[in-house]
Short mmCIF file of N, CA and C in Angstrom, two decimals:
data_model
loop_
_atom_site.label_atom_id
_atom_site.label_comp_id
_atom_site.label_asym_id
_atom_site.label_seq_id
_atom_site.Cartn_x
_atom_site.Cartn_y
_atom_site.Cartn_z
N MET T 239 160.53 -13.60 -120.68
CA MET T 239 161.61 -13.70 -119.75
C MET T 239 161.54 -14.99 -118.96
N ALA T 240 160.33 -15.39 -118.58
CA ALA T 240 160.17 -16.61 -117.79
C ALA T 240 160.59 -17.83 -118.60
N VAL T 241 160.32 -17.80 -119.88
CA VAL T 241 160.71 -18.92 -120.75
C VAL T 241 162.23 -18.99 -120.81
N TRP T 242 162.84 -17.81 -120.94
CA TRP T 242 164.29 -17.78 -121.05
C TRP T 242 164.93 -18.27 -119.76
N SER T 243 164.44 -17.90 -118.67
CA SER T 243 165.01 -18.33 -117.40
C SER T 243 164.81 -19.82 -117.20
N PHE T 244 163.65 -20.34 -117.68
CA PHE T 244 163.44 -21.79 -117.58
C PHE T 244 164.43 -22.54 -118.48
N LEU T 245 164.62 -22.06 -119.71
CA LEU T 245 165.53 -22.73 -120.66
C LEU T 245 166.97 -22.69 -120.18
N THR T 246 167.32 -21.68 -119.44
CA THR T 246 168.69 -21.59 -118.95
C THR T 246 168.87 -22.33 -117.63
N SER T 247 167.81 -22.76 -117.02
CA SER T 247 167.91 -23.52 -115.77
C SER T 247 168.33 -24.95 -116.06
N ASP T 248 168.68 -25.69 -115.02
CA ASP T 248 169.08 -27.11 -115.18
C ASP T 248 167.94 -27.93 -115.78
N ALA T 249 166.73 -27.71 -115.34
CA ALA T 249 165.57 -28.45 -115.87
C ALA T 249 165.37 -28.12 -117.35
N GLY T 250 165.53 -26.88 -117.70
CA GLY T 250 165.41 -26.48 -119.10
C GLY T 250 166.48 -27.09 -119.97
N GLN T 251 167.69 -27.14 -119.44
CA GLN T 251 168.80 -27.75 -120.19
C GLN T 251 168.55 -29.24 -120.42
N ARG T 252 168.02 -29.91 -119.38
CA ARG T 252 167.69 -31.35 -119.53
C ARG T 252 166.58 -31.53 -120.57
N LEU T 253 165.59 -30.66 -120.57
CA LEU T 253 164.50 -30.72 -121.55
C LEU T 253 165.06 -30.54 -122.96
N ILE T 254 165.92 -29.57 -123.14
CA ILE T 254 166.52 -29.34 -124.46
C ILE T 254 167.33 -30.55 -124.90
N GLN T 255 168.13 -31.11 -124.00
CA GLN T 255 168.92 -32.31 -124.33
C GLN T 255 168.02 -33.48 -124.70
N ASN T 256 166.93 -33.66 -123.95
CA ASN T 256 165.99 -34.76 -124.25
C ASN T 256 165.31 -34.55 -125.60
N LEU T 257 164.93 -33.30 -125.89
CA LEU T 257 164.30 -33.02 -127.19
C LEU T 257 165.28 -33.26 -128.34
N ILE T 258 166.53 -32.87 -128.13
CA ILE T 258 167.54 -33.12 -129.16
C ILE T 258 167.75 -34.62 -129.35
N ALA T 259 167.78 -35.36 -128.23
CA ALA T 259 167.95 -36.82 -128.32
C ALA T 259 166.78 -37.48 -129.03
N ILE T 260 165.57 -37.03 -128.72
CA ILE T 260 164.37 -37.58 -129.37
C ILE T 260 164.40 -37.26 -130.87
N GLY T 261 164.77 -36.02 -131.19
CA GLY T 261 164.87 -35.62 -132.60
C GLY T 261 165.90 -36.46 -133.33
N ALA T 262 167.06 -36.68 -132.71
CA ALA T 262 168.10 -37.50 -133.33
C ALA T 262 167.62 -38.93 -133.50
N LEU T 263 166.90 -39.43 -132.49
CA LEU T 263 166.37 -40.79 -132.58
C LEU T 263 165.36 -40.91 -133.72
N LEU T 264 164.48 -39.92 -133.84
CA LEU T 264 163.51 -39.95 -134.93
C LEU T 264 164.19 -39.89 -136.30
N LEU T 265 165.21 -39.07 -136.41
CA LEU T 265 165.96 -39.02 -137.67
C LEU T 265 166.66 -40.34 -137.95
N ALA T 266 167.21 -40.97 -136.91
CA ALA T 266 167.88 -42.27 -137.10
C ALA T 266 166.89 -43.33 -137.54
N VAL T 267 165.72 -43.37 -136.93
CA VAL T 267 164.69 -44.35 -137.31
C VAL T 267 164.28 -44.12 -138.76
N ARG T 268 164.06 -42.86 -139.10
CA ARG T 268 163.69 -42.54 -140.49
C ARG T 268 164.80 -42.96 -141.46
N GLY T 269 166.04 -42.71 -141.09
CA GLY T 269 167.17 -43.09 -141.92
C GLY T 269 167.27 -44.60 -142.11
N VAL T 270 167.05 -45.34 -141.03
CA VAL T 270 167.09 -46.81 -141.12
C VAL T 270 165.95 -47.32 -142.00
N ARG T 271 164.77 -46.74 -141.85
CA ARG T 271 163.64 -47.15 -142.70
C ARG T 271 163.94 -46.88 -144.17
N ASN T 272 164.48 -45.71 -144.46
CA ASN T 272 164.84 -45.38 -145.85
C ASN T 272 165.91 -46.33 -146.37
N TRP T 273 166.89 -46.62 -145.54
CA TRP T 273 167.96 -47.54 -145.93
C TRP T 273 167.39 -48.93 -146.22
N ASN T 274 166.50 -49.41 -145.35
CA ASN T 274 165.88 -50.72 -145.57
C ASN T 274 165.05 -50.73 -146.86
N ARG T 275 164.32 -49.65 -147.10
CA ARG T 275 163.51 -49.56 -148.32
C ARG T 275 164.41 -49.57 -149.54
N GLU T 276 165.50 -48.82 -149.48
CA GLU T 276 166.45 -48.80 -150.61
C GLU T 276 167.07 -50.17 -150.84
N ARG T 277 167.43 -50.85 -149.75
CA ARG T 277 167.99 -52.21 -149.88
C ARG T 277 166.97 -53.16 -150.50
N ARG T 278 165.72 -53.09 -150.02
CA ARG T 278 164.66 -53.95 -150.56
C ARG T 278 164.45 -53.66 -152.04
N ASP T 279 164.39 -52.39 -152.39
CA ASP T 279 164.19 -52.02 -153.79
C ASP T 279 165.36 -52.46 -154.66
N LEU T 280 166.57 -52.34 -154.11
CA LEU T 280 167.74 -52.78 -154.85
C LEU T 280 167.71 -54.30 -155.07
N ARG T 281 167.36 -55.05 -154.02
CA ARG T 281 167.24 -56.52 -154.17
C ARG T 281 166.18 -56.87 -155.20
N ARG T 282 165.07 -56.17 -155.16
CA ARG T 282 164.00 -56.45 -156.12
C ARG T 282 164.45 -56.13 -157.54
N ALA T 283 165.15 -55.02 -157.71
CA ALA T 283 165.66 -54.65 -159.05
C ALA T 283 166.66 -55.68 -159.54
N GLU T 284 167.54 -56.14 -158.66
CA GLU T 284 168.52 -57.16 -159.04
C GLU T 284 167.81 -58.46 -159.40
N LEU T 285 166.77 -58.83 -158.65
CA LEU T 285 166.01 -60.04 -158.94
C LEU T 285 165.31 -59.91 -160.29
N ALA T 286 164.72 -58.76 -160.56
CA ALA T 286 164.06 -58.54 -161.85
C ALA T 286 165.06 -58.63 -162.99
N GLU T 287 166.25 -58.05 -162.80
CA GLU T 287 167.29 -58.10 -163.84
C GLU T 287 167.75 -59.53 -164.07
N LYS T 288 167.96 -60.28 -163.00
CA LYS T 288 168.39 -61.68 -163.12
C LYS T 288 167.31 -62.51 -163.81
N THR T 289 166.06 -62.24 -163.47
CA THR T 289 164.94 -62.97 -164.09
C THR T 289 164.88 -62.69 -165.59
N LEU T 290 165.02 -61.43 -165.96
CA LEU T 290 164.98 -61.07 -167.38
C LEU T 290 166.13 -61.74 -168.14
N ALA T 291 167.32 -61.71 -167.56
CA ALA T 291 168.47 -62.35 -168.21
C ALA T 291 168.25 -63.85 -168.35
N THR T 292 167.69 -64.47 -167.34
CA THR T 292 167.42 -65.91 -167.39
C THR T 292 166.32 -66.21 -168.40
N ALA T 293 165.33 -65.35 -168.51
CA ALA T 293 164.28 -65.54 -169.52
C ALA T 293 164.87 -65.48 -170.93
N TYR T 294 165.82 -64.57 -171.16
CA TYR T 294 166.48 -64.52 -172.47
C TYR T 294 167.31 -65.78 -172.71
N ARG T 295 167.96 -66.26 -171.66
CA ARG T 295 168.72 -67.52 -171.80
C ARG T 295 167.77 -68.68 -172.12
N ALA T 296 166.60 -68.69 -171.48
CA ALA T 296 165.62 -69.75 -171.75
C ALA T 296 165.10 -69.65 -173.18
N LYS T 297 164.89 -68.44 -173.65
CA LYS T 297 164.43 -68.25 -175.04
C LYS T 297 165.47 -68.83 -176.00
N ASP T 298 166.74 -68.54 -175.75
CA ASP T 298 167.81 -69.11 -176.59
C ASP T 298 167.88 -70.62 -176.46
N ALA T 299 167.66 -71.12 -175.25
CA ALA T 299 167.68 -72.57 -175.03
C ALA T 299 166.56 -73.23 -175.84
N PHE T 300 165.39 -72.62 -175.86
CA PHE T 300 164.29 -73.19 -176.64
C PHE T 300 164.60 -73.18 -178.13
N ARG T 301 165.28 -72.15 -178.60
CA ARG T 301 165.69 -72.14 -180.01
C ARG T 301 166.59 -73.33 -180.31
N PHE T 302 167.54 -73.58 -179.41
CA PHE T 302 168.44 -74.72 -179.58
C PHE T 302 167.66 -76.03 -179.51
N VAL T 303 166.82 -76.18 -178.51
CA VAL T 303 166.07 -77.43 -178.30
C VAL T 303 165.13 -77.69 -179.46
N ARG T 304 164.47 -76.66 -179.95
CA ARG T 304 163.44 -76.84 -180.96
C ARG T 304 163.97 -76.75 -182.39
N SER T 305 165.26 -76.59 -182.54
CA SER T 305 165.83 -76.53 -183.88
C SER T 305 165.67 -77.88 -184.58
N PRO T 306 165.10 -77.90 -185.77
CA PRO T 306 164.94 -79.17 -186.48
C PRO T 306 166.25 -79.72 -187.03
N ALA T 307 167.30 -78.91 -186.99
CA ALA T 307 168.59 -79.40 -187.47
C ALA T 307 169.09 -80.51 -186.56
N ALA T 308 169.55 -81.58 -187.16
CA ALA T 308 170.03 -82.72 -186.37
C ALA T 308 171.55 -82.78 -186.45
N TRP T 309 172.16 -83.09 -185.34
CA TRP T 309 173.61 -83.23 -185.25
C TRP T 309 173.92 -84.71 -185.06
N GLY T 310 175.02 -85.14 -185.58
CA GLY T 310 175.39 -86.55 -185.47
C GLY T 310 175.47 -86.99 -184.01
N GLY T 311 174.90 -88.14 -183.75
CA GLY T 311 174.98 -88.72 -182.42
C GLY T 311 173.95 -88.19 -181.44
N GLU T 312 173.08 -87.28 -181.88
CA GLU T 312 172.07 -86.78 -180.94
C GLU T 312 171.09 -87.90 -180.59
N GLY T 313 170.69 -87.89 -179.35
CA GLY T 313 169.78 -88.91 -178.85
C GLY T 313 170.51 -90.12 -178.32
N SER T 314 171.82 -90.13 -178.45
CA SER T 314 172.59 -91.32 -178.08
C SER T 314 172.71 -91.53 -176.57
N THR T 315 172.31 -90.54 -175.76
CA THR T 315 172.39 -90.72 -174.31
C THR T 315 171.18 -91.50 -173.78
N ARG T 316 170.25 -91.79 -174.66
CA ARG T 316 169.05 -92.54 -174.27
C ARG T 316 169.44 -93.97 -173.89
N LYS T 317 168.80 -94.47 -172.84
CA LYS T 317 169.04 -95.86 -172.44
C LYS T 317 168.38 -96.79 -173.45
N ARG T 318 169.16 -97.71 -173.97
CA ARG T 318 168.66 -98.62 -175.01
C ARG T 318 168.20 -99.96 -174.40
N GLU T 319 167.24 -100.53 -175.08
CA GLU T 319 166.80 -101.87 -174.73
C GLU T 319 167.59 -102.87 -175.58
N GLU T 320 167.83 -104.04 -175.05
CA GLU T 320 168.63 -105.04 -175.77
C GLU T 320 167.96 -105.51 -177.05
N VAL T 321 166.64 -105.44 -177.10
CA VAL T 321 165.90 -105.98 -178.25
C VAL T 321 165.74 -104.97 -179.39
N GLU T 322 166.33 -103.78 -179.25
CA GLU T 322 166.18 -102.76 -180.30
C GLU T 322 167.00 -103.12 -181.53
N SER T 323 166.33 -102.99 -182.67
CA SER T 323 167.07 -103.11 -183.93
C SER T 323 167.77 -101.78 -184.19
N LYS T 324 168.67 -101.78 -185.14
CA LYS T 324 169.39 -100.55 -185.47
C LYS T 324 168.41 -99.47 -185.96
N THR T 325 167.47 -99.86 -186.79
CA THR T 325 166.48 -98.91 -187.33
C THR T 325 165.62 -98.34 -186.21
N LEU T 326 165.17 -99.22 -185.31
CA LEU T 326 164.34 -98.78 -184.18
C LEU T 326 165.16 -97.84 -183.26
N SER T 327 166.41 -98.19 -183.01
CA SER T 327 167.27 -97.35 -182.16
C SER T 327 167.44 -95.96 -182.75
N GLU T 328 167.67 -95.89 -184.05
CA GLU T 328 167.83 -94.58 -184.69
C GLU T 328 166.56 -93.75 -184.60
N ALA T 329 165.41 -94.40 -184.81
CA ALA T 329 164.13 -93.67 -184.72
C ALA T 329 163.88 -93.19 -183.29
N LEU T 330 164.17 -94.04 -182.30
CA LEU T 330 163.99 -93.64 -180.90
C LEU T 330 164.97 -92.54 -180.51
N ASP T 331 166.19 -92.61 -181.03
CA ASP T 331 167.18 -91.55 -180.76
C ASP T 331 166.69 -90.21 -181.31
N ARG T 332 166.14 -90.22 -182.51
CA ARG T 332 165.61 -88.98 -183.10
C ARG T 332 164.48 -88.41 -182.22
N ALA T 333 163.61 -89.30 -181.76
CA ALA T 333 162.49 -88.85 -180.91
C ALA T 333 162.99 -88.35 -179.55
N PHE T 334 164.11 -88.89 -179.08
CA PHE T 334 164.67 -88.52 -177.78
C PHE T 334 165.49 -87.23 -177.84
N THR T 335 165.87 -86.80 -179.02
CA THR T 335 166.74 -85.65 -179.20
C THR T 335 166.28 -84.41 -178.43
N PRO T 336 165.00 -84.01 -178.48
CA PRO T 336 164.60 -82.80 -177.73
C PRO T 336 164.81 -82.95 -176.22
N ILE T 337 164.59 -84.15 -175.70
CA ILE T 337 164.80 -84.38 -174.27
C ILE T 337 166.29 -84.26 -173.94
N GLU T 338 167.11 -84.83 -174.78
CA GLU T 338 168.56 -84.74 -174.58
C GLU T 338 169.02 -83.28 -174.62
N ARG T 339 168.47 -82.52 -175.55
CA ARG T 339 168.83 -81.10 -175.65
C ARG T 339 168.36 -80.34 -174.41
N LEU T 340 167.15 -80.64 -173.94
CA LEU T 340 166.67 -80.00 -172.72
C LEU T 340 167.57 -80.34 -171.53
N ASN T 341 168.02 -81.59 -171.48
CA ASN T 341 168.91 -81.99 -170.40
C ASN T 341 170.23 -81.20 -170.44
N LYS T 342 170.72 -80.92 -171.65
CA LYS T 342 171.95 -80.13 -171.77
C LYS T 342 171.74 -78.70 -171.26
N MET T 343 170.52 -78.22 -171.37
CA MET T 343 170.20 -76.85 -170.96
C MET T 343 169.52 -76.82 -169.59
N SER T 344 169.66 -77.88 -168.81
CA SER T 344 168.91 -77.99 -167.55
C SER T 344 169.22 -76.87 -166.57
N GLU T 345 170.43 -76.33 -166.59
CA GLU T 345 170.78 -75.26 -165.65
C GLU T 345 169.88 -74.04 -165.84
N VAL T 346 169.58 -73.72 -167.09
CA VAL T 346 168.72 -72.57 -167.38
C VAL T 346 167.33 -72.79 -166.79
N PHE T 347 166.79 -73.98 -166.99
CA PHE T 347 165.44 -74.25 -166.52
C PHE T 347 165.39 -74.43 -165.00
N ASP T 348 166.47 -74.91 -164.41
CA ASP T 348 166.56 -74.96 -162.95
C ASP T 348 166.56 -73.54 -162.39
N ASP T 349 167.30 -72.65 -163.04
CA ASP T 349 167.33 -71.25 -162.62
C ASP T 349 165.93 -70.63 -162.72
N LEU T 350 165.22 -70.95 -163.80
CA LEU T 350 163.86 -70.41 -163.96
C LEU T 350 162.94 -70.88 -162.83
N ARG T 351 163.03 -72.16 -162.49
CA ARG T 351 162.20 -72.68 -161.40
C ARG T 351 162.52 -71.96 -160.09
N SER T 352 163.78 -71.76 -159.83
CA SER T 352 164.20 -71.08 -158.60
C SER T 352 163.72 -69.63 -158.60
N LEU T 353 163.88 -68.95 -159.72
CA LEU T 353 163.45 -67.56 -159.81
C LEU T 353 161.94 -67.42 -159.70
N HIS T 354 161.22 -68.43 -160.14
CA HIS T 354 159.76 -68.42 -160.04
C HIS T 354 159.34 -68.19 -158.59
N TYR T 355 159.94 -68.93 -157.68
CA TYR T 355 159.58 -68.80 -156.27
C TYR T 355 160.11 -67.49 -155.68
N SER T 356 161.29 -67.07 -156.09
CA SER T 356 161.84 -65.80 -155.60
C SER T 356 160.98 -64.62 -156.03
N LEU T 357 160.53 -64.65 -157.29
CA LEU T 357 159.65 -63.58 -157.78
C LEU T 357 158.34 -63.54 -157.01
N ALA T 358 157.76 -64.71 -156.79
CA ALA T 358 156.50 -64.77 -156.06
C ALA T 358 156.67 -64.21 -154.64
N ALA T 359 157.79 -64.52 -154.01
CA ALA T 359 158.03 -64.03 -152.65
C ALA T 359 158.27 -62.52 -152.64
N ALA T 360 159.00 -62.00 -153.61
CA ALA T 360 159.36 -60.58 -153.60
C ALA T 360 158.26 -59.67 -154.14
N PHE T 361 157.53 -60.14 -155.16
CA PHE T 361 156.56 -59.27 -155.84
C PHE T 361 155.12 -59.77 -155.77
N GLY T 362 154.93 -60.98 -155.27
CA GLY T 362 153.59 -61.56 -155.24
C GLY T 362 153.44 -62.62 -156.33
N PRO T 363 152.48 -63.53 -156.16
CA PRO T 363 152.33 -64.66 -157.08
C PRO T 363 152.08 -64.27 -158.54
N LYS T 364 151.38 -63.16 -158.76
CA LYS T 364 151.10 -62.74 -160.15
C LYS T 364 152.38 -62.44 -160.92
N ALA T 365 153.38 -61.93 -160.24
CA ALA T 365 154.63 -61.56 -160.91
C ALA T 365 155.36 -62.78 -161.45
N ALA T 366 155.15 -63.94 -160.85
CA ALA T 366 155.85 -65.15 -161.28
C ALA T 366 155.12 -65.87 -162.41
N GLU T 367 153.90 -65.49 -162.69
CA GLU T 367 153.10 -66.19 -163.71
C GLU T 367 153.74 -66.22 -165.10
N PRO T 368 154.41 -65.16 -165.57
CA PRO T 368 155.01 -65.25 -166.91
C PRO T 368 156.04 -66.38 -167.03
N LEU T 369 156.70 -66.73 -165.95
CA LEU T 369 157.67 -67.82 -166.01
C LEU T 369 156.98 -69.17 -166.19
N ASP T 370 155.70 -69.24 -165.82
CA ASP T 370 154.96 -70.48 -166.02
C ASP T 370 154.91 -70.89 -167.48
N ALA T 371 154.87 -69.91 -168.38
CA ALA T 371 154.83 -70.22 -169.82
C ALA T 371 156.09 -70.97 -170.24
N PHE T 372 157.25 -70.55 -169.73
CA PHE T 372 158.51 -71.23 -170.04
C PHE T 372 158.49 -72.66 -169.49
N LEU T 373 158.07 -72.79 -168.24
CA LEU T 373 158.10 -74.11 -167.60
C LEU T 373 157.07 -75.05 -168.22
N THR T 374 155.93 -74.51 -168.61
CA THR T 374 154.92 -75.32 -169.29
C THR T 374 155.43 -75.79 -170.65
N ALA T 375 156.06 -74.89 -171.40
CA ALA T 375 156.60 -75.27 -172.71
C ALA T 375 157.67 -76.35 -172.55
N HIS T 376 158.49 -76.22 -171.54
CA HIS T 376 159.53 -77.22 -171.24
C HIS T 376 158.88 -78.59 -171.05
N ASN T 377 157.86 -78.64 -170.21
CA ASN T 377 157.18 -79.91 -169.93
C ASN T 377 156.44 -80.44 -171.15
N GLU T 378 155.83 -79.57 -171.93
CA GLU T 378 155.11 -80.02 -173.12
C GLU T 378 156.06 -80.66 -174.13
N ILE T 379 157.26 -80.10 -174.27
CA ILE T 379 158.24 -80.69 -175.19
C ILE T 379 158.61 -82.09 -174.72
N ILE T 380 158.84 -82.24 -173.43
CA ILE T 380 159.18 -83.58 -172.89
C ILE T 380 158.04 -84.56 -173.13
N PHE T 381 156.82 -84.15 -172.82
CA PHE T 381 155.68 -85.05 -173.00
C PHE T 381 155.49 -85.42 -174.47
N ALA T 382 155.64 -84.45 -175.37
CA ALA T 382 155.49 -84.71 -176.81
C ALA T 382 156.59 -85.66 -177.29
N ALA T 383 157.81 -85.47 -176.82
CA ALA T 383 158.91 -86.36 -177.22
C ALA T 383 158.66 -87.78 -176.71
N HIS T 384 158.19 -87.91 -175.48
CA HIS T 384 157.86 -89.23 -174.95
C HIS T 384 156.73 -89.88 -175.75
N SER T 385 155.77 -89.07 -176.14
CA SER T 385 154.66 -89.58 -176.95
C SER T 385 155.18 -90.12 -178.29
N GLN T 386 156.10 -89.38 -178.91
CA GLN T 386 156.68 -89.86 -180.16
C GLN T 386 157.49 -91.14 -179.94
N MET T 387 158.21 -91.20 -178.85
CA MET T 387 159.00 -92.41 -178.57
C MET T 387 158.08 -93.62 -178.37
N ARG T 388 156.97 -93.41 -177.65
CA ARG T 388 156.02 -94.52 -177.46
C ARG T 388 155.45 -94.97 -178.80
N ALA T 389 155.12 -94.00 -179.66
CA ALA T 389 154.57 -94.34 -180.97
C ALA T 389 155.59 -95.13 -181.80
N VAL T 390 156.86 -94.71 -181.76
CA VAL T 390 157.91 -95.43 -182.49
C VAL T 390 158.06 -96.83 -181.92
N TRP T 391 158.12 -96.93 -180.60
CA TRP T 391 158.35 -98.22 -179.95
C TRP T 391 157.22 -99.20 -180.25
N ARG T 392 156.00 -98.70 -180.24
CA ARG T 392 154.83 -99.56 -180.46
C ARG T 392 154.60 -99.82 -181.95
N GLY T 393 155.25 -99.04 -182.81
CA GLY T 393 155.06 -99.23 -184.24
C GLY T 393 153.62 -99.00 -184.65
N HIS T 394 153.05 -97.90 -184.17
CA HIS T 394 151.65 -97.60 -184.44
C HIS T 394 151.37 -97.59 -185.93
N PRO T 395 150.25 -98.18 -186.31
CA PRO T 395 149.86 -98.10 -187.73
C PRO T 395 149.50 -96.66 -188.07
N VAL T 396 149.64 -96.31 -189.32
CA VAL T 396 149.35 -94.95 -189.75
C VAL T 396 147.84 -94.82 -189.92
N THR T 397 147.27 -94.00 -189.06
CA THR T 397 145.84 -93.68 -189.14
C THR T 397 145.72 -92.16 -189.08
N ASP T 398 144.52 -91.66 -189.38
CA ASP T 398 144.32 -90.21 -189.29
C ASP T 398 144.62 -89.71 -187.88
N ALA T 399 144.21 -90.46 -186.85
CA ALA T 399 144.45 -90.05 -185.46
C ALA T 399 145.94 -90.06 -185.13
N SER T 400 146.67 -91.09 -185.61
CA SER T 400 148.10 -91.15 -185.29
C SER T 400 148.87 -90.06 -186.03
N VAL T 401 148.45 -89.77 -187.26
CA VAL T 401 149.09 -88.68 -188.00
C VAL T 401 148.82 -87.35 -187.30
N ALA T 402 147.59 -87.13 -186.85
CA ALA T 402 147.25 -85.89 -186.16
C ALA T 402 148.04 -85.78 -184.86
N ARG T 403 148.18 -86.87 -184.13
CA ARG T 403 148.94 -86.86 -182.87
C ARG T 403 150.41 -86.56 -183.16
N THR T 404 150.96 -87.18 -184.19
CA THR T 404 152.36 -86.95 -184.55
C THR T 404 152.57 -85.49 -184.97
N GLU T 405 151.65 -84.95 -185.75
CA GLU T 405 151.77 -83.55 -186.17
C GLU T 405 151.68 -82.61 -184.97
N ARG T 406 150.76 -82.93 -184.05
CA ARG T 406 150.64 -82.10 -182.84
C ARG T 406 151.94 -82.13 -182.05
N ASP T 407 152.50 -83.33 -181.86
CA ASP T 407 153.75 -83.47 -181.12
C ASP T 407 154.89 -82.72 -181.82
N GLU T 408 154.95 -82.84 -183.13
CA GLU T 408 156.02 -82.16 -183.87
C GLU T 408 155.87 -80.64 -183.81
N ASP T 409 154.62 -80.16 -183.82
CA ASP T 409 154.40 -78.72 -183.68
C ASP T 409 154.88 -78.21 -182.33
N ILE T 410 154.71 -79.02 -181.30
CA ILE T 410 155.17 -78.64 -179.96
C ILE T 410 156.69 -78.67 -179.90
N ILE T 411 157.29 -79.69 -180.46
CA ILE T 411 158.73 -79.90 -180.32
C ILE T 411 159.53 -78.99 -181.22
N TRP T 412 159.24 -78.99 -182.50
CA TRP T 412 160.14 -78.35 -183.47
C TRP T 412 159.72 -76.92 -183.77
N GLU T 413 160.72 -76.04 -183.87
CA GLU T 413 160.48 -74.65 -184.21
C GLU T 413 159.86 -74.60 -185.60
N GLY T 414 158.95 -73.66 -185.78
CA GLY T 414 158.25 -73.57 -187.05
C GLY T 414 156.91 -74.26 -186.97
N GLY T 415 156.65 -74.93 -185.83
CA GLY T 415 155.35 -75.55 -185.63
C GLY T 415 154.31 -74.46 -185.35
N GLY T 416 153.11 -74.86 -185.11
CA GLY T 416 152.02 -73.93 -184.95
C GLY T 416 152.06 -73.09 -183.68
N ARG T 417 152.93 -73.36 -182.70
CA ARG T 417 152.87 -72.69 -181.40
C ARG T 417 154.02 -71.73 -181.16
N ASP T 418 154.76 -71.34 -182.13
CA ASP T 418 155.92 -70.46 -181.90
C ASP T 418 155.47 -69.18 -181.38
#
C-alpha cells in the first residue's frame, strides 16, 4: 500500500516520468549506435564491392596492355628525337606500346590507388595488400618497357645477358610470359 501511495503522489509521478525519460533516452542511444553501425557496415560493403569491380577492371586492363597483338600506330604517342631513323622509331614505338596502353587505362589504375588508401582506412592496412599486386605489376610493366626502349636506343650487342634481360622484360610485359 505504501508503494502505491508513493507512486500516486506527485513525487512518485515525477519518478515515473524520469524513469520513462531515461528509458527512452537509453533506447534512443542504442538506436543511434545501431544506425551508425549499419551505416558503417553499408559503407564498408559498398567499398568492398567497388574495390572488387575495380580489380576486375584492372584484370581486363592488364589483358589489353599485355596482349602481344599489335595495332597500327601503337606507340606513336611517344616523344621522338630528331635523330631517330625510321627503323629506330618503329622499334622504340613497339617497346613503348605497353606504356601507351597503360596510359589509356590510367583511370582504372588511378581508381586502384585511391581504393588502396580507402581500404586501409576502413579495414586496416592488411586489407589493402592485395591491391599492391596490381600496382606492382603496373610499375613492373613500365620499368620493363623502359628497359627495352633503352636497349633499342643504345643498340646493345646480342649477348647472353642481353638476351636474358630482353626475355625477362618480355615475360613481364606480354601475356603468356612466365608470370601470368
